[in-house]
Short mmCIF file of C-alpha atoms in Angstrom, two decimals:
data_model
loop_
_atom_site.label_atom_id
_atom_site.label_comp_id
_atom_site.label_asym_id
_atom_site.label_seq_id
_atom_site.Cartn_x
_atom_site.Cartn_y
_atom_site.Cartn_z
CA MET A 1 0.07 0.26 0.28
CA VAL A 2 1.43 3.79 -0.84
CA ALA A 3 1.32 5.92 1.88
CA GLU A 4 -1.07 8.96 1.11
CA TYR A 5 1.41 11.41 2.42
CA LYS A 6 5.05 11.60 2.09
CA ILE A 7 5.59 12.92 5.59
CA LYS A 8 2.59 13.43 8.32
CA ALA A 9 3.05 15.02 11.38
CA ASP A 10 -0.09 14.76 13.70
CA LYS A 11 -0.61 16.79 16.99
CA LEU A 12 3.58 17.00 17.55
CA ASN A 13 4.14 18.58 20.53
CA LEU A 14 7.95 19.32 21.80
CA TYR A 15 9.44 20.48 25.19
CA TYR A 16 12.66 21.69 25.73
CA GLY A 17 12.46 20.99 29.10
CA ASP A 18 9.39 23.46 30.67
CA HIS A 19 9.34 25.13 27.99
CA LYS A 20 6.57 24.16 24.99
CA ALA A 21 8.55 24.90 21.49
CA LEU A 22 6.02 23.13 19.24
CA HIS A 23 2.07 23.13 19.61
CA ASP A 24 -0.20 20.51 18.11
CA ILE A 25 1.70 20.76 14.93
CA GLN A 26 -0.63 19.26 12.21
CA LEU A 27 1.10 19.02 8.59
CA ASN A 28 0.92 16.61 5.35
CA ILE A 29 3.67 16.69 3.14
CA GLU A 30 3.21 15.02 -0.56
CA GLN A 31 6.00 13.29 -2.40
CA ASN A 32 8.37 15.31 -4.21
CA GLY A 33 8.32 19.36 -4.35
CA ILE A 34 9.47 21.81 -2.40
CA TYR A 35 7.62 23.15 1.07
CA ALA A 36 8.90 26.21 2.82
CA LEU A 37 8.77 26.90 6.48
CA ILE A 38 8.38 30.48 6.87
CA GLY A 39 8.07 32.66 10.34
CA PRO A 40 9.99 34.86 12.63
CA SER A 41 13.10 33.72 14.61
CA GLY A 42 12.40 30.98 17.50
CA CYS A 43 9.05 30.64 15.95
CA GLY A 44 9.96 26.70 15.63
CA LYS A 45 10.78 26.17 12.08
CA SER A 46 13.65 24.65 12.55
CA THR A 47 12.68 22.79 15.68
CA PHE A 48 9.91 21.30 13.42
CA LEU A 49 12.37 20.64 10.63
CA ARG A 50 14.70 18.75 12.75
CA THR A 51 11.90 16.58 14.29
CA LEU A 52 11.56 14.74 10.83
CA ASN A 53 15.11 12.97 11.26
CA ARG A 54 15.00 13.02 14.92
CA MET A 55 17.94 15.57 15.27
CA ASN A 56 16.49 17.12 18.15
CA ASP A 57 17.11 13.16 20.36
CA LEU A 58 20.48 14.50 20.42
CA ILE A 59 19.36 17.77 22.69
CA ASP A 60 19.22 17.16 26.17
CA GLY A 61 15.94 17.65 28.14
CA VAL A 62 13.85 17.55 24.55
CA LYS A 63 10.35 15.47 25.25
CA ILE A 64 8.20 14.77 22.37
CA ASP A 65 4.96 13.31 22.01
CA GLY A 66 2.48 13.38 18.69
CA SER A 67 3.70 11.28 15.70
CA VAL A 68 5.93 12.09 12.71
CA VAL A 69 4.67 9.09 9.87
CA ILE A 70 7.38 9.04 7.10
CA ASP A 71 6.09 6.43 4.20
CA GLY A 72 3.51 5.06 6.46
CA GLN A 73 5.77 4.06 9.62
CA ASN A 74 5.74 6.30 12.82
CA ILE A 75 9.57 7.62 13.41
CA TYR A 76 9.21 7.95 16.71
CA ASP A 77 8.26 4.19 17.64
CA THR A 78 10.64 2.75 19.35
CA GLU A 79 11.99 0.37 17.21
CA THR A 80 12.97 3.17 14.42
CA ASP A 81 16.71 2.42 13.27
CA VAL A 82 17.81 6.08 13.90
CA VAL A 83 20.83 5.54 11.78
CA SER A 84 18.79 4.56 9.03
CA LEU A 85 16.33 6.97 9.28
CA ARG A 86 19.01 9.84 8.68
CA LYS A 87 20.46 8.27 5.74
CA ARG A 88 16.69 8.27 4.36
CA VAL A 89 16.07 11.82 5.58
CA GLY A 90 19.25 13.83 5.27
CA MET A 91 19.82 17.42 6.43
CA VAL A 92 21.70 20.56 4.96
CA PHE A 93 22.78 22.95 7.51
CA GLN A 94 22.91 26.58 7.78
CA ARG A 95 26.61 26.89 7.10
CA PRO A 96 28.24 24.72 4.77
CA ASN A 97 29.98 21.90 6.73
CA PRO A 98 32.53 19.70 4.39
CA PHE A 99 34.84 17.35 6.19
CA PRO A 100 38.23 18.28 6.41
CA MET A 101 39.67 16.03 3.69
CA SER A 102 39.40 15.69 0.05
CA ILE A 103 36.45 16.31 -2.05
CA TYR A 104 36.08 12.57 -2.97
CA ASP A 105 36.61 11.48 0.38
CA ASN A 106 33.49 14.04 1.48
CA ILE A 107 31.02 12.07 -1.19
CA ALA A 108 32.44 8.65 -0.38
CA TYR A 109 32.31 8.93 3.45
CA GLY A 110 28.42 8.08 3.62
CA PRO A 111 28.53 5.02 1.32
CA ARG A 112 31.82 3.63 3.04
CA ILE A 113 30.06 3.87 6.31
CA HIS A 114 27.11 2.12 4.88
CA GLY A 115 29.76 -0.90 3.75
CA THR A 116 30.08 0.16 0.32
CA LYS A 117 34.28 -0.30 -0.44
CA ASN A 118 34.83 -1.43 -4.03
CA LYS A 119 36.50 1.66 -5.73
CA ALA A 120 35.08 1.35 -9.08
CA THR A 121 31.50 1.64 -7.31
CA LEU A 122 32.58 4.79 -5.44
CA ASP A 123 34.15 6.45 -8.27
CA VAL A 124 30.50 5.95 -9.93
CA ILE A 125 28.67 7.28 -6.71
CA VAL A 126 31.02 10.08 -6.50
CA GLU A 127 30.43 11.26 -9.95
CA LYS A 128 26.83 10.91 -10.23
CA SER A 129 26.22 12.79 -6.92
CA LEU A 130 28.47 15.35 -7.90
CA LYS A 131 26.59 15.80 -11.07
CA GLN A 132 23.38 15.68 -9.32
CA ALA A 133 24.53 18.51 -7.00
CA ALA A 134 25.52 20.67 -10.24
CA LEU A 135 29.47 20.48 -9.23
CA TRP A 136 31.03 17.99 -11.35
CA GLU A 137 32.26 20.19 -13.64
CA GLU A 138 33.73 22.33 -11.38
CA VAL A 139 35.49 19.97 -9.30
CA LYS A 140 36.26 17.16 -11.28
CA ASP A 141 40.01 17.91 -11.93
CA ARG A 142 40.61 18.55 -8.30
CA LEU A 143 38.44 15.44 -6.52
CA ASN A 144 41.94 14.81 -4.52
CA LYS A 145 41.89 18.23 -3.10
CA SER A 146 40.65 19.24 0.41
CA ALA A 147 37.05 20.26 0.26
CA LEU A 148 37.99 22.99 2.70
CA GLY A 149 39.43 25.06 -0.75
CA LEU A 150 36.10 25.45 -1.97
CA SER A 151 34.24 28.33 -2.38
CA GLY A 152 31.52 28.52 0.55
CA GLY A 153 28.73 28.42 -2.68
CA GLN A 154 30.48 25.13 -3.70
CA GLN A 155 31.01 23.56 -0.50
CA GLN A 156 27.09 23.97 -0.04
CA ARG A 157 26.78 22.14 -2.67
CA LEU A 158 29.15 19.28 -1.61
CA CYS A 159 27.20 19.08 1.17
CA ILE A 160 24.07 18.29 -0.89
CA ALA A 161 26.10 15.89 -3.02
CA ARG A 162 27.17 14.20 0.21
CA LEU A 163 23.67 13.56 1.24
CA LEU A 164 22.67 12.56 -2.27
CA ALA A 165 25.45 9.80 -2.51
CA VAL A 166 23.49 7.82 0.66
CA GLU A 167 20.14 7.80 -1.80
CA PRO A 168 17.81 9.78 0.88
CA ASP A 169 14.25 10.24 -0.12
CA VAL A 170 13.56 13.39 1.61
CA LEU A 171 16.15 16.70 2.02
CA LEU A 172 15.81 19.02 4.93
CA MET A 173 17.33 22.29 4.54
CA ASP A 174 17.94 24.49 7.17
CA GLU A 175 18.54 28.20 5.58
CA PRO A 176 20.86 26.89 2.78
CA THR A 177 21.85 29.98 1.77
CA SER A 178 22.01 32.37 4.49
CA ALA A 179 25.82 32.49 4.55
CA LEU A 180 26.22 32.46 0.72
CA ASP A 181 26.72 35.23 -1.45
CA PRO A 182 23.71 36.09 -4.19
CA ILE A 183 25.38 34.09 -7.21
CA SER A 184 25.72 31.19 -4.67
CA THR A 185 22.12 31.21 -3.44
CA LEU A 186 20.85 31.16 -7.02
CA LYS A 187 22.78 28.27 -8.21
CA VAL A 188 21.34 26.33 -4.82
CA GLU A 189 17.91 27.58 -5.66
CA GLU A 190 18.39 25.71 -9.20
CA LEU A 191 19.68 22.80 -7.87
CA SER A 192 16.58 22.53 -5.68
CA GLN A 193 14.14 22.78 -8.28
CA GLU A 194 16.12 20.06 -10.23
CA LEU A 195 16.04 18.00 -7.28
CA LYS A 196 12.25 18.15 -6.30
CA GLU A 197 11.85 16.04 -9.47
CA ARG A 198 13.31 13.21 -7.25
CA TYR A 199 13.12 14.20 -3.61
CA THR A 200 10.76 15.80 -1.26
CA ILE A 201 12.23 18.93 0.31
CA VAL A 202 11.49 20.64 3.06
CA ILE A 203 13.53 23.83 3.51
CA VAL A 204 13.62 26.45 6.39
CA THR A 205 13.88 30.10 5.13
CA HIS A 206 13.73 33.88 6.39
CA ASN A 207 13.83 34.84 2.84
CA MET A 208 10.15 35.46 1.67
CA GLN A 209 11.15 36.26 -1.71
CA GLN A 210 13.19 32.83 -2.01
CA ALA A 211 10.11 31.06 -0.52
CA ALA A 212 8.05 32.58 -3.06
CA ARG A 213 10.47 31.77 -5.84
CA ILE A 214 10.93 28.08 -4.92
CA SER A 215 8.55 26.69 -2.97
CA ASP A 216 5.47 24.72 -3.82
CA TYR A 217 3.68 24.95 -0.47
CA THR A 218 4.38 26.99 2.17
CA SER A 219 3.69 26.54 5.93
CA PHE A 220 3.78 29.77 8.40
CA PHE A 221 4.89 29.02 12.09
CA LEU A 222 4.33 31.71 15.02
CA ASN A 223 5.41 31.23 18.18
CA GLY A 224 5.61 27.80 17.84
CA TYR A 225 2.03 26.91 16.71
CA LEU A 226 1.31 26.05 12.56
CA VAL A 227 -0.85 29.37 11.65
CA GLU A 228 -1.68 27.99 8.51
CA SER A 229 -0.20 25.91 5.20
CA ASN A 230 -1.25 26.14 1.76
CA LYS A 231 0.22 26.23 -1.81
CA THR A 232 2.72 28.87 -1.58
CA ASP A 233 0.51 31.22 -4.22
CA LYS A 234 -2.30 31.15 -2.08
CA ILE A 235 -0.60 31.68 1.04
CA PHE A 236 1.64 34.74 -0.63
CA THR A 237 -1.15 36.34 -2.61
CA ASN A 238 -4.41 35.42 -0.41
CA PRO A 239 -3.20 33.92 2.92
CA THR A 240 -6.63 32.98 5.05
CA ASP A 241 -4.98 33.98 8.50
CA GLN A 242 -4.52 37.96 9.03
CA ARG A 243 -1.18 36.94 11.02
CA THR A 244 0.21 35.64 7.93
CA GLU A 245 -0.36 38.31 5.22
CA ASP A 246 1.11 40.69 8.00
CA TYR A 247 4.23 38.60 8.43
CA ILE A 248 4.41 38.30 4.47
CA THR A 249 3.86 42.19 3.90
CA GLY A 250 6.59 43.28 6.62
CA ARG A 251 4.60 44.27 9.37
CA PHE A 252 6.63 42.34 12.29
CA GLY A 253 9.19 39.50 12.47
#
């Protein structure tokens, strides 16, 4: 049976100690496409994003109730293999974080961890992943050079390629262009448009123009609540909640 939605958050609450950071989040995310999460700083966007691959598990004092169902399985079930989950649901962070090793070894790192040792197989994975991340032509002659020598924009695309190398289903992006210059930002946005044909992408952004440009659906968070979620053009042209309109038009945030 094919799941109705790729991701389904149901009555999701999250606490940092005594502080309740997410309140009864209900959000359905379909297969493929780009989902933008918008809202002012501290409103729960990144916290929600991290619930989708259990990154919040790494923070002391976090408690979660409710469910997040991916491909029909609640990822908060006790038998969930979290390592396998994070392989399927990968994350790109705000600042590029290449490993201090060669470009080649950055991409091959994940497949090696998961048991791929054959050099010819790794060569194919590295080339394919870099091509998918629109980086191959720029780095193919220096694969054995340090990834730290790449520009910021190239490093971010390298981090995306590193995710793609382990064949995920979902890409989580936490403000992936906030530390990049406009040209690098455009390249990552164009890349996202290409990747959505094969992956489900959930992106946190503070950039309203970016959300309007690249996303298919937009969800507005405020003070830990999901105010509304809809197709992006509807959110930006005819939101149902006044608070959404006030945020989008710059009255607060």
